[in-house]
Short mmCIF file of N, CA and C in Angstrom, two decimals:
data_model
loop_
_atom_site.label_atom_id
_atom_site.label_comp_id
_atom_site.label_asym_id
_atom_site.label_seq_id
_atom_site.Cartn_x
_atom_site.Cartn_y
_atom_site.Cartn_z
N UNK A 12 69.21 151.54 -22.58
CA UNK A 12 70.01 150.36 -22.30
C UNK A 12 69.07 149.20 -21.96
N UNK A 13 69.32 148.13 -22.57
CA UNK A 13 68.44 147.09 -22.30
C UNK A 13 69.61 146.01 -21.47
N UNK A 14 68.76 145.65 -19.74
CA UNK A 14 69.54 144.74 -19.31
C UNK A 14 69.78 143.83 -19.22
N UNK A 15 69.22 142.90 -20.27
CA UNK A 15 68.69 141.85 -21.00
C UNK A 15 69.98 141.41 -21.76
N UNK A 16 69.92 142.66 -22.91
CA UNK A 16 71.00 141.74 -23.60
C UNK A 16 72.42 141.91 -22.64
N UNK A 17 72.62 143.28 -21.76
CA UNK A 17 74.04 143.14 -21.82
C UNK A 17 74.04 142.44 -20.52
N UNK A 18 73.41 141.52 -19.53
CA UNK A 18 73.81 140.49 -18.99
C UNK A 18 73.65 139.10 -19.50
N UNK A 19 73.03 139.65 -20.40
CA UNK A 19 73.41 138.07 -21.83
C UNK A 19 74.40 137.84 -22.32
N UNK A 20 74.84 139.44 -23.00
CA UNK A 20 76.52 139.55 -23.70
C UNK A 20 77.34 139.26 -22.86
N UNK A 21 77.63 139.72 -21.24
CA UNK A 21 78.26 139.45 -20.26
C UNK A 21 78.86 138.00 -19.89
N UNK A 22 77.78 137.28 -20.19
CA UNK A 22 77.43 135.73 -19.69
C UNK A 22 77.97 135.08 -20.44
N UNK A 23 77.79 135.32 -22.11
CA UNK A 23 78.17 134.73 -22.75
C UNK A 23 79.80 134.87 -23.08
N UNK A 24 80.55 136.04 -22.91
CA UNK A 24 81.54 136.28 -22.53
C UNK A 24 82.74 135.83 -21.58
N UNK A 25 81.67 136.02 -20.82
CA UNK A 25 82.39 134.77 -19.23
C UNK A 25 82.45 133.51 -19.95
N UNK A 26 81.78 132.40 -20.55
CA UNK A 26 81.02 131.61 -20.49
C UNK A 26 82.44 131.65 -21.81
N UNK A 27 82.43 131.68 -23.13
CA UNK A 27 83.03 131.95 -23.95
C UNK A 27 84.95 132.14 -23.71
N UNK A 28 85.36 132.63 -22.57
CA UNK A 28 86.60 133.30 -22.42
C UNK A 28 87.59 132.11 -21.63
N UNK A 29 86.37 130.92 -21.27
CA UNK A 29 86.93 130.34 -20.42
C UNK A 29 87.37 129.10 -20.97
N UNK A 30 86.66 128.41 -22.05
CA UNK A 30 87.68 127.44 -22.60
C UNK A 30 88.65 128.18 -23.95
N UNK A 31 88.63 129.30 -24.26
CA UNK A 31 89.81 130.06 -24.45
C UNK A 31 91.15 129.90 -23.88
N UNK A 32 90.86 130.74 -22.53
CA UNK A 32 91.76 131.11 -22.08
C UNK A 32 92.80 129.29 -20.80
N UNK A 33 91.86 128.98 -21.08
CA UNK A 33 92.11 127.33 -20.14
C UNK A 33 90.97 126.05 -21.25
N UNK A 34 92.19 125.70 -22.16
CA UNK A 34 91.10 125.10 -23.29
C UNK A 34 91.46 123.31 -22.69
N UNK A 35 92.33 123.11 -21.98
CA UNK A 35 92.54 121.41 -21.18
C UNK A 35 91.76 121.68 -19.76
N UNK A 36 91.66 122.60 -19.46
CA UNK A 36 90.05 122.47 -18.42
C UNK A 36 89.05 122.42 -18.63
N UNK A 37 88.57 122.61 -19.71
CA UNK A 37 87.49 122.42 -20.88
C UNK A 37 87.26 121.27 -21.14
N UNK A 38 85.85 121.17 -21.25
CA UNK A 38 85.29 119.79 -21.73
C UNK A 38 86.49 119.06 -22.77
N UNK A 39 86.29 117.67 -22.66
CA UNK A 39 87.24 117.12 -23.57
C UNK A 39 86.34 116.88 -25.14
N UNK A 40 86.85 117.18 -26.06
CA UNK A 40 86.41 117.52 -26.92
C UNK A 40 87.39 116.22 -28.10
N UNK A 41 88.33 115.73 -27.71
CA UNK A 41 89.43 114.98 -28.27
C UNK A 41 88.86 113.50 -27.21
N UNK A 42 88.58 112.43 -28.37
CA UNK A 42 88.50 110.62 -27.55
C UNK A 42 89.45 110.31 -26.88
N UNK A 43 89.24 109.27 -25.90
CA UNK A 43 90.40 108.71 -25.49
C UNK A 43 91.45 108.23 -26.01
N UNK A 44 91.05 107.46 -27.24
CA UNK A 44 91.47 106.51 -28.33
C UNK A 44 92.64 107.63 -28.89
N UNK A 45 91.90 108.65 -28.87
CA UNK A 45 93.16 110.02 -30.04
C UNK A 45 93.77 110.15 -29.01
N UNK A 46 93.74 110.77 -27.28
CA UNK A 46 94.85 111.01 -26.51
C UNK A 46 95.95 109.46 -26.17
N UNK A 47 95.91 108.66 -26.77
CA UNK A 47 96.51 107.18 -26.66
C UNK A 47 97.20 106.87 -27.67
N UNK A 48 96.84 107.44 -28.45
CA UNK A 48 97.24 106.97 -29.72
C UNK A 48 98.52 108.13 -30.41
N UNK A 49 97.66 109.51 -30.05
CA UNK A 49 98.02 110.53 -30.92
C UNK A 49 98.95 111.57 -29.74
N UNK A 50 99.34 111.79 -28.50
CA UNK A 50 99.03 112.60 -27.34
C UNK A 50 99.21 113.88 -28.47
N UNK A 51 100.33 114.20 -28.64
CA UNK A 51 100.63 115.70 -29.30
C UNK A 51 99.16 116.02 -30.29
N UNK A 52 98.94 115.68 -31.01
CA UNK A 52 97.82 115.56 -32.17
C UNK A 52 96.80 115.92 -31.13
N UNK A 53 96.46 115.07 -30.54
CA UNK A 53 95.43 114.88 -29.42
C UNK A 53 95.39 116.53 -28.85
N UNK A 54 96.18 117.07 -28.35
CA UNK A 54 96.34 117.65 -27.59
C UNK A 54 96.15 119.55 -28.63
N UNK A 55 96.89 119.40 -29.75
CA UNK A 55 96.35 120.63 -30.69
C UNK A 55 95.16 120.59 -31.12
N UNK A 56 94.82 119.24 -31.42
CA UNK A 56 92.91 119.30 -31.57
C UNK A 56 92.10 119.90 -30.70
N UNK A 57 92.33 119.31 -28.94
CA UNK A 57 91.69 120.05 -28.18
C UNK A 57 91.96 121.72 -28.24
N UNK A 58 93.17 122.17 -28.02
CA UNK A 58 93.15 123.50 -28.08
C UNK A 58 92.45 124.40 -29.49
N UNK A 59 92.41 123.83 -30.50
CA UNK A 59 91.81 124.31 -31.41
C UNK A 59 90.32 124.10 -31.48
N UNK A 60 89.48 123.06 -30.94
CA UNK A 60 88.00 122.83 -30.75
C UNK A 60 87.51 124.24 -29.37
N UNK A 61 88.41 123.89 -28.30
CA UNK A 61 88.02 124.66 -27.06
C UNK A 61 88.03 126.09 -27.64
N UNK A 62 88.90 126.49 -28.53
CA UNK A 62 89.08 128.06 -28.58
C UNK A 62 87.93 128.20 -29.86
N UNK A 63 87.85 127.18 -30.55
CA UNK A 63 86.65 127.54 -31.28
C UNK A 63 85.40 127.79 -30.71
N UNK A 64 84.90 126.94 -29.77
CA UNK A 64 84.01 127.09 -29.11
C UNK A 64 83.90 128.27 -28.10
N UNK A 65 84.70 128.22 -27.68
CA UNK A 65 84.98 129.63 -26.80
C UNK A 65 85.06 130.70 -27.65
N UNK A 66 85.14 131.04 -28.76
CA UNK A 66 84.96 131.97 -30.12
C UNK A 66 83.57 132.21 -30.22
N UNK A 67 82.89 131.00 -30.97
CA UNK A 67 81.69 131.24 -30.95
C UNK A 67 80.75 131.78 -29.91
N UNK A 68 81.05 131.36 -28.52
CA UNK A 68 80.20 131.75 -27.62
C UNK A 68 80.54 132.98 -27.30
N UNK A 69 81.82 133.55 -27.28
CA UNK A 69 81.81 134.44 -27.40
C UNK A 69 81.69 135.79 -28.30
N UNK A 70 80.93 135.57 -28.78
CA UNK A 70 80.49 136.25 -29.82
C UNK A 70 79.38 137.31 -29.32
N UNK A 71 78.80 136.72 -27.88
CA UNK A 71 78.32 137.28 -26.88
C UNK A 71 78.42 139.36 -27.08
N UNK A 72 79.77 139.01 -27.48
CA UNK A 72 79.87 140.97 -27.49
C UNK A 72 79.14 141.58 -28.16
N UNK A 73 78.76 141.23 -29.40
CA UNK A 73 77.82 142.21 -30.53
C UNK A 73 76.63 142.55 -29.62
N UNK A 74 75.65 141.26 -28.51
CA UNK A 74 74.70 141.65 -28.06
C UNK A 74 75.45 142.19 -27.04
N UNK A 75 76.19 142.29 -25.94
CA UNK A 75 76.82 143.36 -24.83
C UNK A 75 76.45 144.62 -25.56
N UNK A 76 77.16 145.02 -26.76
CA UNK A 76 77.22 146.45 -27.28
C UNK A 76 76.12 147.20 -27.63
N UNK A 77 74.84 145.44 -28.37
CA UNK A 77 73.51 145.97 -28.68
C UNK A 77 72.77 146.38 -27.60
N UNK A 78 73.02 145.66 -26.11
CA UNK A 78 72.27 146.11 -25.03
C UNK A 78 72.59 147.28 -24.86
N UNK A 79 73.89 147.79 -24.54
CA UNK A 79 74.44 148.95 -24.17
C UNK A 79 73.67 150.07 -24.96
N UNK A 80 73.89 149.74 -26.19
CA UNK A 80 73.33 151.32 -27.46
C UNK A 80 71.87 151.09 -27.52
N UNK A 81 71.22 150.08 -27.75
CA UNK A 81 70.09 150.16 -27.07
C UNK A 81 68.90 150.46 -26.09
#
């Protein structure tokens, strides 16, 4: 077991789960100009940027699993 990666995978997990799971506590990712203009629009953009991002980072698991079998 290497504890390297799986408090990497861990981290990135945490780190990853959280504009997921709370994507309007999340950095704003949508301008002012679009929440003024657009709110609804505005507002599915953010949830779809945050969970992307929170996707990607979490991606974290492949290395959790590589630390683990490792």
């Amino acid at each position: 077991m290497e504890p390297a990666f799986v408090f990497g995978g861990l981290f990135l997990l945490l780190v990853g789960a959280y504009p997921t799971l709370f994507p309007h506590r999340a950095h704003n990712y949508v301008s002012s100009r679009e929440w003024e203009d657009d709110p609804r629009g505005a507002r599915r953009k953010q949830e779809r940027y945050a969970r992307l991002v929170g996707g990607a980072i979490a991606l974290g698991l492949p290395l959790l699993v590589a630390g683990v079998v490792l």
